[in-house]
mmCIF file of N, CA and C in Angstrom:
data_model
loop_
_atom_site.group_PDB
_atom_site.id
_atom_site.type_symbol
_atom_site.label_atom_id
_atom_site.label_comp_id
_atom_site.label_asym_id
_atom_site.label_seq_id
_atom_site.Cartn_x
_atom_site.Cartn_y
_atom_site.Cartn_z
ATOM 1 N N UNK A 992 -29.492 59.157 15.447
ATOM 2 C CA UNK A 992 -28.736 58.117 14.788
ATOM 3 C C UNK A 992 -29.468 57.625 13.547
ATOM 4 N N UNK A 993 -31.002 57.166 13.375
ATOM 5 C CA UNK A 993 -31.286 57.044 12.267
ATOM 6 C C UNK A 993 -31.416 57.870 11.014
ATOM 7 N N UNK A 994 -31.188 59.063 11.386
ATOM 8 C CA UNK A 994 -30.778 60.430 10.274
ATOM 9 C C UNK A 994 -29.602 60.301 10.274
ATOM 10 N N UNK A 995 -28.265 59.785 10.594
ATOM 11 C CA UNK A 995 -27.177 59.922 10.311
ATOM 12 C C UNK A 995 -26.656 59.619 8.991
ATOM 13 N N UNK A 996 -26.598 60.364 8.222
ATOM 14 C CA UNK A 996 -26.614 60.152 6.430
ATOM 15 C C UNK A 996 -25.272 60.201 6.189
ATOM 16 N N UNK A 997 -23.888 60.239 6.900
ATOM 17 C CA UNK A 997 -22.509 59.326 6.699
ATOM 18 C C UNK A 997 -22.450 58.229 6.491
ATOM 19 N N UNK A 998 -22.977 57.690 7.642
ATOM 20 C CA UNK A 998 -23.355 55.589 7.690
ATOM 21 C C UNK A 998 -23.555 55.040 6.549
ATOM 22 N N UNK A 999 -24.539 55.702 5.668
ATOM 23 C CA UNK A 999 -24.926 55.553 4.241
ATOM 24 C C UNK A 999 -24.736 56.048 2.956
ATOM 25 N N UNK A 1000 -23.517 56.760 3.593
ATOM 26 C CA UNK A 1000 -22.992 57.261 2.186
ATOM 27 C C UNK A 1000 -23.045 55.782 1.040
ATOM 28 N N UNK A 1001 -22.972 55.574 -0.328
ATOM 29 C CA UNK A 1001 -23.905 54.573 -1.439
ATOM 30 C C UNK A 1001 -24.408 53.997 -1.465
ATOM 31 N N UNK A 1002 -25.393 54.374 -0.339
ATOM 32 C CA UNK A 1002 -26.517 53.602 -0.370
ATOM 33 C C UNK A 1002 -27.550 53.670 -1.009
ATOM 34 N N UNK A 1003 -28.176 52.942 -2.252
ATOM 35 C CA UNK A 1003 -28.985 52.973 -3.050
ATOM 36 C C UNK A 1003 -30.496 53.401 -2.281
ATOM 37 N N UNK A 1004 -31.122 54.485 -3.310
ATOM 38 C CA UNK A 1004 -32.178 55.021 -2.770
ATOM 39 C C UNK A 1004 -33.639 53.991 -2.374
ATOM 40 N N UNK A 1005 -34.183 54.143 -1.749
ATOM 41 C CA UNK A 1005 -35.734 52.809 -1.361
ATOM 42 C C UNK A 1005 -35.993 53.552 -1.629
ATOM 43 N N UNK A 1006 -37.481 53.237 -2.389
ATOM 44 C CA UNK A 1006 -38.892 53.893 -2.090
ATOM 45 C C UNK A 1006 -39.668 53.492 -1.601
ATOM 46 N N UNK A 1007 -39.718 52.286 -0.621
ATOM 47 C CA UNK A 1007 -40.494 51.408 0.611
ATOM 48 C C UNK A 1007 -40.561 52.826 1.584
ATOM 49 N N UNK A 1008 -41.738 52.948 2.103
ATOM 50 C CA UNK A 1008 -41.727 54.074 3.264
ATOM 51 C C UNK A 1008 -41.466 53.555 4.661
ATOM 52 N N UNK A 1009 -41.438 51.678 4.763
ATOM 53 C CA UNK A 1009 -41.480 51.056 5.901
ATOM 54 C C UNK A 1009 -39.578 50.781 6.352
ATOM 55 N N UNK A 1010 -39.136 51.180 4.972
ATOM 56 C CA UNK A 1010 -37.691 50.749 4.872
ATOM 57 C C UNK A 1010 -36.941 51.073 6.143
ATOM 58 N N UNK A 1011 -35.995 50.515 6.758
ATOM 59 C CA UNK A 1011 -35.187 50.933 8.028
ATOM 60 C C UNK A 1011 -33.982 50.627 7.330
ATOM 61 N N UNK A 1012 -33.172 51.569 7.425
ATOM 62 C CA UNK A 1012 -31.209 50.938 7.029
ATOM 63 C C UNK A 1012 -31.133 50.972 8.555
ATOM 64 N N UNK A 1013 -30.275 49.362 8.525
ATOM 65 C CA UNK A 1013 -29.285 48.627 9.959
ATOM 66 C C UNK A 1013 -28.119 49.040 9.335
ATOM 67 N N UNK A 1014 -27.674 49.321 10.452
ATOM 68 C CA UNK A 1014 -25.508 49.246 10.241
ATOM 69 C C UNK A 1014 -25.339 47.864 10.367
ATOM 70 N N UNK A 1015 -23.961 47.192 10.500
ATOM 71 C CA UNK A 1015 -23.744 46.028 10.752
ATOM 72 C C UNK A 1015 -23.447 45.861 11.816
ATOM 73 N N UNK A 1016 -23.279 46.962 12.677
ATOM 74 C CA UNK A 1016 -23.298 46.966 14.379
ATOM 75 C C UNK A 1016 -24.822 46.586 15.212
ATOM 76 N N UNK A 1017 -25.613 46.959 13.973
ATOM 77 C CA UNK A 1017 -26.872 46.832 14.574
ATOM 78 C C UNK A 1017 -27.127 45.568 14.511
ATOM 79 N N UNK A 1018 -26.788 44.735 13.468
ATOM 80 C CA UNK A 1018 -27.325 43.334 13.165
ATOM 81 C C UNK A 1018 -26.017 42.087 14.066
ATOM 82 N N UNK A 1019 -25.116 42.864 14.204
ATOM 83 C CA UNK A 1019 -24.355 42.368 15.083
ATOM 84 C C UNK A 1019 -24.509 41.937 16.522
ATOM 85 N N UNK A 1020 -24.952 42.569 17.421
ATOM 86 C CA UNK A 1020 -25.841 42.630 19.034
ATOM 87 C C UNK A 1020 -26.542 41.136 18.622
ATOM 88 N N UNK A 1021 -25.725 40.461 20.014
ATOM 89 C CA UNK A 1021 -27.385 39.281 20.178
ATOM 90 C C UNK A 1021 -27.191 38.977 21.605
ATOM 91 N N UNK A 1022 -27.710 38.418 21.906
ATOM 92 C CA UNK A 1022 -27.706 37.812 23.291
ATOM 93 C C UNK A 1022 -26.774 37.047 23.853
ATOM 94 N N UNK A 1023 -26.350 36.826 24.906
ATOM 95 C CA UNK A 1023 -25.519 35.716 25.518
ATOM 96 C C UNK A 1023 -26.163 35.099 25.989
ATOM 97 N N UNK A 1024 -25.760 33.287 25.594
ATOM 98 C CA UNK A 1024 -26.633 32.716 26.337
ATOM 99 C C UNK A 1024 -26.044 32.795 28.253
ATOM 100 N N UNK A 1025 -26.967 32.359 29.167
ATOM 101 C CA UNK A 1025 -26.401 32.056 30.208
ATOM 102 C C UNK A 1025 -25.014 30.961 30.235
ATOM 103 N N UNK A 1026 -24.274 31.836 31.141
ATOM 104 C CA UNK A 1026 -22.981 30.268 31.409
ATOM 105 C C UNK A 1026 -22.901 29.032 30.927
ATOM 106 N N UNK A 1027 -24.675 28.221 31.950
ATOM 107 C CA UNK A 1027 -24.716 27.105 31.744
ATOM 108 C C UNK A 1027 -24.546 26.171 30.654
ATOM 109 N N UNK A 1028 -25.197 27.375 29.583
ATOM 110 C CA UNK A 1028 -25.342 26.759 28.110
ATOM 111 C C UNK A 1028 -24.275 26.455 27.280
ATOM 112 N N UNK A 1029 -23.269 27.535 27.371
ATOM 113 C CA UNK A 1029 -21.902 27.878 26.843
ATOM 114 C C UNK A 1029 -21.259 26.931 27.327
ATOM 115 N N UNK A 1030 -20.590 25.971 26.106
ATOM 116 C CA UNK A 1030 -20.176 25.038 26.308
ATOM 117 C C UNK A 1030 -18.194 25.308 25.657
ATOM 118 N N UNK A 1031 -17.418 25.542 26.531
ATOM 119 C CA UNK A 1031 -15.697 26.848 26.425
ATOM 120 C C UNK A 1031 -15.129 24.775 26.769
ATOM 121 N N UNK A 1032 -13.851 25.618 25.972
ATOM 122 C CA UNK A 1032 -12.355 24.054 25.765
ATOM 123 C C UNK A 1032 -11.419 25.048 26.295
ATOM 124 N N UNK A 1033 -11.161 24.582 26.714
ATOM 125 C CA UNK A 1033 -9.844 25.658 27.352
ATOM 126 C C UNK A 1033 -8.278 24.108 26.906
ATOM 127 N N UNK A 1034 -7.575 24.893 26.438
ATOM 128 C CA UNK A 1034 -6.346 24.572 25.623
ATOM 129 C C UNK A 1034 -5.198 25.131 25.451
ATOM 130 N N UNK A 1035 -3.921 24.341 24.949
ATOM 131 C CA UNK A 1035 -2.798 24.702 25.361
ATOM 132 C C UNK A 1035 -2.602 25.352 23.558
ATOM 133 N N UNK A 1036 -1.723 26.565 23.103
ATOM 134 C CA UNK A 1036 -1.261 26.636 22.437
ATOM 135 C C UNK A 1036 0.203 27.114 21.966
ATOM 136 N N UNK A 1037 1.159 26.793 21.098
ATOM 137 C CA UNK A 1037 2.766 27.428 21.098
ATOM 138 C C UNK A 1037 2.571 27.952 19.860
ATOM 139 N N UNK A 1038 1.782 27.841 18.525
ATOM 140 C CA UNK A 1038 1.787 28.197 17.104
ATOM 141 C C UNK A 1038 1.968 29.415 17.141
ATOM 142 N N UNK A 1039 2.663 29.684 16.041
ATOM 143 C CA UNK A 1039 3.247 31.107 15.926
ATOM 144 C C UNK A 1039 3.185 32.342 16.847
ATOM 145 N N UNK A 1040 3.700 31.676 18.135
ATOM 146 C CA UNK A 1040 4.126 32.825 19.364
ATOM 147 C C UNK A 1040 5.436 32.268 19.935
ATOM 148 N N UNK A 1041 6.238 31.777 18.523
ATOM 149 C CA UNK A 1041 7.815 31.974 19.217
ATOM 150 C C UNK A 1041 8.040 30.588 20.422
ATOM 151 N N UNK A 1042 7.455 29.684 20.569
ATOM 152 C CA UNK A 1042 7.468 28.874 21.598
ATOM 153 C C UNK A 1042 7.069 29.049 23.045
ATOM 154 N N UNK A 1043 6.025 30.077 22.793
ATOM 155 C CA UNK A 1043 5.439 30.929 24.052
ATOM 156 C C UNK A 1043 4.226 30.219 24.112
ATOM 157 N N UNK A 1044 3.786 29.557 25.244
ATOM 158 C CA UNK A 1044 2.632 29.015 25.848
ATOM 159 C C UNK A 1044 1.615 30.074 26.031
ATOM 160 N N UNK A 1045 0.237 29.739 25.161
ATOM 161 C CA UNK A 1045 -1.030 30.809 25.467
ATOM 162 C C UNK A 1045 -2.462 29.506 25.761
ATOM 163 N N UNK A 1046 -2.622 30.136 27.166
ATOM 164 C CA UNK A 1046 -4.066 29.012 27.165
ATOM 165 C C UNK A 1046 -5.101 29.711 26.402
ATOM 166 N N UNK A 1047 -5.826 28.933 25.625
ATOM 167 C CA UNK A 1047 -6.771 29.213 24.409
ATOM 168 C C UNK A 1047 -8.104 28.721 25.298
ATOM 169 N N UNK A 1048 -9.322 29.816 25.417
ATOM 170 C CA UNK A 1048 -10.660 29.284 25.777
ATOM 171 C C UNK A 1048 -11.505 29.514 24.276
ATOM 172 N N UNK A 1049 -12.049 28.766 23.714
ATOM 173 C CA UNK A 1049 -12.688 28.425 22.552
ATOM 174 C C UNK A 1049 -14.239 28.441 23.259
ATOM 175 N N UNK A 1050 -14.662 28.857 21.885
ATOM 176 C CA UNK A 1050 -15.923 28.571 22.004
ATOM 177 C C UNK A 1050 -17.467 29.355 22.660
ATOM 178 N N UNK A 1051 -16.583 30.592 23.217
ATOM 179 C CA UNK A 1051 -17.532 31.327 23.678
ATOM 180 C C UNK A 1051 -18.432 31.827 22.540
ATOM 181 N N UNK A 1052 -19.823 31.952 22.957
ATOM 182 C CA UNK A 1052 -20.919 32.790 22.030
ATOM 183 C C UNK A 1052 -21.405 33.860 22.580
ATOM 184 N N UNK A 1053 -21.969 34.698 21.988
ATOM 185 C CA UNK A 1053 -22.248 36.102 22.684
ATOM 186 C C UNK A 1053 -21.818 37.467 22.416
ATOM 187 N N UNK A 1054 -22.196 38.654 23.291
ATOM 188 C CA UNK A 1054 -21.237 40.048 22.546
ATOM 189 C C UNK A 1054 -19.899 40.048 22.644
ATOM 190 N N UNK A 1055 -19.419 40.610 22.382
ATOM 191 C CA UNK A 1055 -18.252 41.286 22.648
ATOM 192 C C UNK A 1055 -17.810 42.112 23.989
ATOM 193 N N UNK A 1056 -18.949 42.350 24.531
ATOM 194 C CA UNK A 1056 -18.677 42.716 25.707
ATOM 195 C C UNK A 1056 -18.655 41.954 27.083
ATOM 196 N N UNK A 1057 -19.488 40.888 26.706
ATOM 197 C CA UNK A 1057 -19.406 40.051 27.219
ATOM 198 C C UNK A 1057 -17.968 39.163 27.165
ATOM 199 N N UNK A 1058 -17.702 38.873 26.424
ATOM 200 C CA UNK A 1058 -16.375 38.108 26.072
ATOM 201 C C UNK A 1058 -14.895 38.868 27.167
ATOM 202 N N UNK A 1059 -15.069 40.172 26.693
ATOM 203 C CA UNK A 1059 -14.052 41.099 27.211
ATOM 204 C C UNK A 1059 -14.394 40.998 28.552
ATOM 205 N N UNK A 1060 -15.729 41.223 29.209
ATOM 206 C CA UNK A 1060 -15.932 41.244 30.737
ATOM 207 C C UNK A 1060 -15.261 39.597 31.226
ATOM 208 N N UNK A 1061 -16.006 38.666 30.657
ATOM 209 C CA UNK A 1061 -15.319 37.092 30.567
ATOM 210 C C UNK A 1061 -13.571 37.134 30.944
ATOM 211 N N UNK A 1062 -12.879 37.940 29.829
ATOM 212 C CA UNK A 1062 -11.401 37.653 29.697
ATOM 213 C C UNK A 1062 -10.630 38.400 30.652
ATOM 214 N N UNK A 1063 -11.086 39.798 31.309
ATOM 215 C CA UNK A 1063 -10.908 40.868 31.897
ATOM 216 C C UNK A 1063 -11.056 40.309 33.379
ATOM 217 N N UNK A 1064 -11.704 39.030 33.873
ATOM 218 C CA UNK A 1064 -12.077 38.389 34.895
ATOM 219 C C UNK A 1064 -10.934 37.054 34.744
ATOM 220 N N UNK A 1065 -10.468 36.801 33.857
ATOM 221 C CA UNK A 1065 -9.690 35.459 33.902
ATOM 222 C C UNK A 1065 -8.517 35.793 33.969
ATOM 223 N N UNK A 1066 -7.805 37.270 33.473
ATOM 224 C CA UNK A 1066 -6.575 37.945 33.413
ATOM 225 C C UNK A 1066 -6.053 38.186 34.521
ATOM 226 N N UNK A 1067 -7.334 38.605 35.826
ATOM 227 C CA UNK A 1067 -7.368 39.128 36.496
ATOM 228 C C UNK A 1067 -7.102 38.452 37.700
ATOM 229 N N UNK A 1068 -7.661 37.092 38.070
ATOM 230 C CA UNK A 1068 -7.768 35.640 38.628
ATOM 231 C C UNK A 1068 -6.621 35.071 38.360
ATOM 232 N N UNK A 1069 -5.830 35.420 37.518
ATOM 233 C CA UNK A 1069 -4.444 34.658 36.994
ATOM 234 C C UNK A 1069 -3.216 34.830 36.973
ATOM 235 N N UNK A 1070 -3.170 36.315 37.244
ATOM 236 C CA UNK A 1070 -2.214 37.552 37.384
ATOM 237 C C UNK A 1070 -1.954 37.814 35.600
ATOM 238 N N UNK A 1071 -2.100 37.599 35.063
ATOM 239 C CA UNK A 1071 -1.059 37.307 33.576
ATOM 240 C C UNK A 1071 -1.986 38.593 32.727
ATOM 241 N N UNK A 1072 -1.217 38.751 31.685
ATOM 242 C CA UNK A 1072 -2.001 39.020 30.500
ATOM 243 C C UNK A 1072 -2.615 38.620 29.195
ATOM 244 N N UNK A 1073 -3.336 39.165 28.470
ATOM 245 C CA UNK A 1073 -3.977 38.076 27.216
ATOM 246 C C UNK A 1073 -4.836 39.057 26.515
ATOM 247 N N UNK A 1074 -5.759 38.693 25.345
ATOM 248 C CA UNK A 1074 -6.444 39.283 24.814
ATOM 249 C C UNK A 1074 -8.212 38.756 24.701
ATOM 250 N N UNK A 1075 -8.724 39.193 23.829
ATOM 251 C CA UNK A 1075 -10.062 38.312 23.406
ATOM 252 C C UNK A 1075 -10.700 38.868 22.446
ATOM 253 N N UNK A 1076 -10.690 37.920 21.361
ATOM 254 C CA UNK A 1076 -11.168 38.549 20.159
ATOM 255 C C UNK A 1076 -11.708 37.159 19.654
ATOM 256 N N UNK A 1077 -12.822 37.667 18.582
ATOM 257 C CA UNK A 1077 -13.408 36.634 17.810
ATOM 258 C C UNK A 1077 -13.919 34.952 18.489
ATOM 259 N N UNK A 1078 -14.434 35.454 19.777
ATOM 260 C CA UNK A 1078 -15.300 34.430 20.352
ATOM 261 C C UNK A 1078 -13.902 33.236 20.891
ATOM 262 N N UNK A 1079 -12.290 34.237 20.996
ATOM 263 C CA UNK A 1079 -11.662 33.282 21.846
ATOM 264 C C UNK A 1079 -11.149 34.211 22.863
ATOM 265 N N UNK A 1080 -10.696 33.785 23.912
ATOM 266 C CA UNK A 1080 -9.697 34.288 25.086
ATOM 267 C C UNK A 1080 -8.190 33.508 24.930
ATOM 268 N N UNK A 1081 -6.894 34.555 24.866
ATOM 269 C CA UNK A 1081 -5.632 34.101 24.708
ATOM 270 C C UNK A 1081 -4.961 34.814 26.648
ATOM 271 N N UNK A 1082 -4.969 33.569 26.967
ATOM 272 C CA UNK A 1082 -4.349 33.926 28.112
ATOM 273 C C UNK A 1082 -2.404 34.028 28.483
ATOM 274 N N UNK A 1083 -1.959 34.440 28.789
ATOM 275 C CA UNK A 1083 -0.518 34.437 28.794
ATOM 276 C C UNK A 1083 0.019 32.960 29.407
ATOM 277 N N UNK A 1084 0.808 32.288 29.254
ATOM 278 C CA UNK A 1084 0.951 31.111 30.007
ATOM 279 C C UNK A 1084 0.554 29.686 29.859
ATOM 280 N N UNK A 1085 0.609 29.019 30.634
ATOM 281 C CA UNK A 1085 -0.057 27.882 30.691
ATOM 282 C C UNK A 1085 -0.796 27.395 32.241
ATOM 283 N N UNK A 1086 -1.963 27.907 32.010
ATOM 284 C CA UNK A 1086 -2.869 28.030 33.296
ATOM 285 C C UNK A 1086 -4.257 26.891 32.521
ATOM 286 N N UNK A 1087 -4.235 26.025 32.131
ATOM 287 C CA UNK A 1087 -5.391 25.051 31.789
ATOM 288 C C UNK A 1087 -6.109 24.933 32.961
ATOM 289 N N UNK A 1088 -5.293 24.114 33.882
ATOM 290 C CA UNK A 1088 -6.334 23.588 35.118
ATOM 291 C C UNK A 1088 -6.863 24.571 35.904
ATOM 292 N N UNK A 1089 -6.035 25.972 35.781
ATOM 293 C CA UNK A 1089 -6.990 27.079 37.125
ATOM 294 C C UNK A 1089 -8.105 27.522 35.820
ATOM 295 N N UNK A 1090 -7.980 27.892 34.672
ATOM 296 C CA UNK A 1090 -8.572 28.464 34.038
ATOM 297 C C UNK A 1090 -10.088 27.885 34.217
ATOM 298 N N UNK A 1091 -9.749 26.079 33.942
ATOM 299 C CA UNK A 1091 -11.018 25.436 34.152
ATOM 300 C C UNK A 1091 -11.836 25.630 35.020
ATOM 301 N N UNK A 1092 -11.465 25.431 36.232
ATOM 302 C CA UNK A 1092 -11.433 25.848 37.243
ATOM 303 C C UNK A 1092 -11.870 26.448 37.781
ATOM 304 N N UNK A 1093 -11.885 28.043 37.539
ATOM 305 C CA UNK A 1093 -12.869 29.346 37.630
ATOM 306 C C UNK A 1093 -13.688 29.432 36.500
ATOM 307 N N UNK A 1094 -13.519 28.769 35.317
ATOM 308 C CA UNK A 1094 -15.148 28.647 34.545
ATOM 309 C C UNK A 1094 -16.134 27.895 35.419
ATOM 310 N N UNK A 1095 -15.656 26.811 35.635
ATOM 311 C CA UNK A 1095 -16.402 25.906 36.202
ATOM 312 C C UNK A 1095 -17.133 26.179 37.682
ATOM 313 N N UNK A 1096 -16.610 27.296 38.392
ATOM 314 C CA UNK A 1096 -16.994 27.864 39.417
ATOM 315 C C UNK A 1096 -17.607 28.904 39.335
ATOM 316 N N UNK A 1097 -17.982 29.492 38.151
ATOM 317 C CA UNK A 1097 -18.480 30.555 37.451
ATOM 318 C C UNK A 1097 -19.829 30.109 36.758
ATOM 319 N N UNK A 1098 -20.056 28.789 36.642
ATOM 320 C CA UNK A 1098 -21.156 28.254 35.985
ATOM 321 C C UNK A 1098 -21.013 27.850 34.610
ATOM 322 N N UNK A 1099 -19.791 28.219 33.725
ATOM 323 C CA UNK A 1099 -19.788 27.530 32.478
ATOM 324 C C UNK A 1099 -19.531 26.099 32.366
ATOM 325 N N UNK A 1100 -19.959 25.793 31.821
ATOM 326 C CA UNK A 1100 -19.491 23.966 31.001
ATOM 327 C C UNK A 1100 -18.425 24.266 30.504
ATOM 328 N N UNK A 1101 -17.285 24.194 30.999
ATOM 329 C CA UNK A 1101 -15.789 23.811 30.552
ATOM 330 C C UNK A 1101 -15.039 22.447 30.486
ATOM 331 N N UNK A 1102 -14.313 22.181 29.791
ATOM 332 C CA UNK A 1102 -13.838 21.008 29.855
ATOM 333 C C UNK A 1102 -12.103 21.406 29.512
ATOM 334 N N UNK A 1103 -11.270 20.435 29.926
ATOM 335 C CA UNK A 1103 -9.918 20.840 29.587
ATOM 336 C C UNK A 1103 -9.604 20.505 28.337
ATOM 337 N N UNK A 1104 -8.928 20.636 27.032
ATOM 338 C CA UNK A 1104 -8.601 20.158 26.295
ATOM 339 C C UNK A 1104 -7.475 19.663 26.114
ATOM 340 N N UNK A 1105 -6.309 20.134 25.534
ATOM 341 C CA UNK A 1105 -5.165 19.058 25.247
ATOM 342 C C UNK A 1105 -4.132 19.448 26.673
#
């Protein structure tokens, strides 16, 4: 992978010998904090889904894989479907209080929002 000379197609030449090229996948990866720390709003939303109720969990930090394992566990607990992208979970419905519920039994700091 660090010989992979596609990744860098215009990439201006170094002459540092210590030089490393990161992708932005690389600088992307960080840690999750534990549950406890992660402080999630779980919320009602109708905006531009047609008058369709989606519970919104805000606020998660962490990978992406994490998030998806997170949402893939709440979909699952709920019967419904949803997505998770960009540090939110869109759940199908209006499930606030179970959602809380199993964060909160899961170890996150959740709180309900609207």
């Amino acid at each position: 992978m660090e010989n992979d000379w596609k990744h860098r197609l215009g990439v201006v030449y170094s002459t540092n010998p210590d030089f490393k090229y990161r992708t932005a996948k690389q600088e992307e990866e960080t840690d999750t904090p534990e549950p406890s720390r992660q402080r999630l709003t779980v919320r009602i939303d109708r905006r531009q889904r047609a008058g369709k109720q989606v519970t919104l969990v805000q606020g998660f930090k962490g990978s992406g894989e994490d998030l998806s394992e997170l949402a893939r566990t709440l979909k699952t607990r709920c019967g419904v479907g949803g997505t998770a992208k960009d540090g939110e979970i869109a759940i199908q419905g209006d499930f606030r209080d179970k959602v809380t519920s199993l964060l909160l039994e899961m170890g996150y700091n959740a709180k309900r929002g609207n």
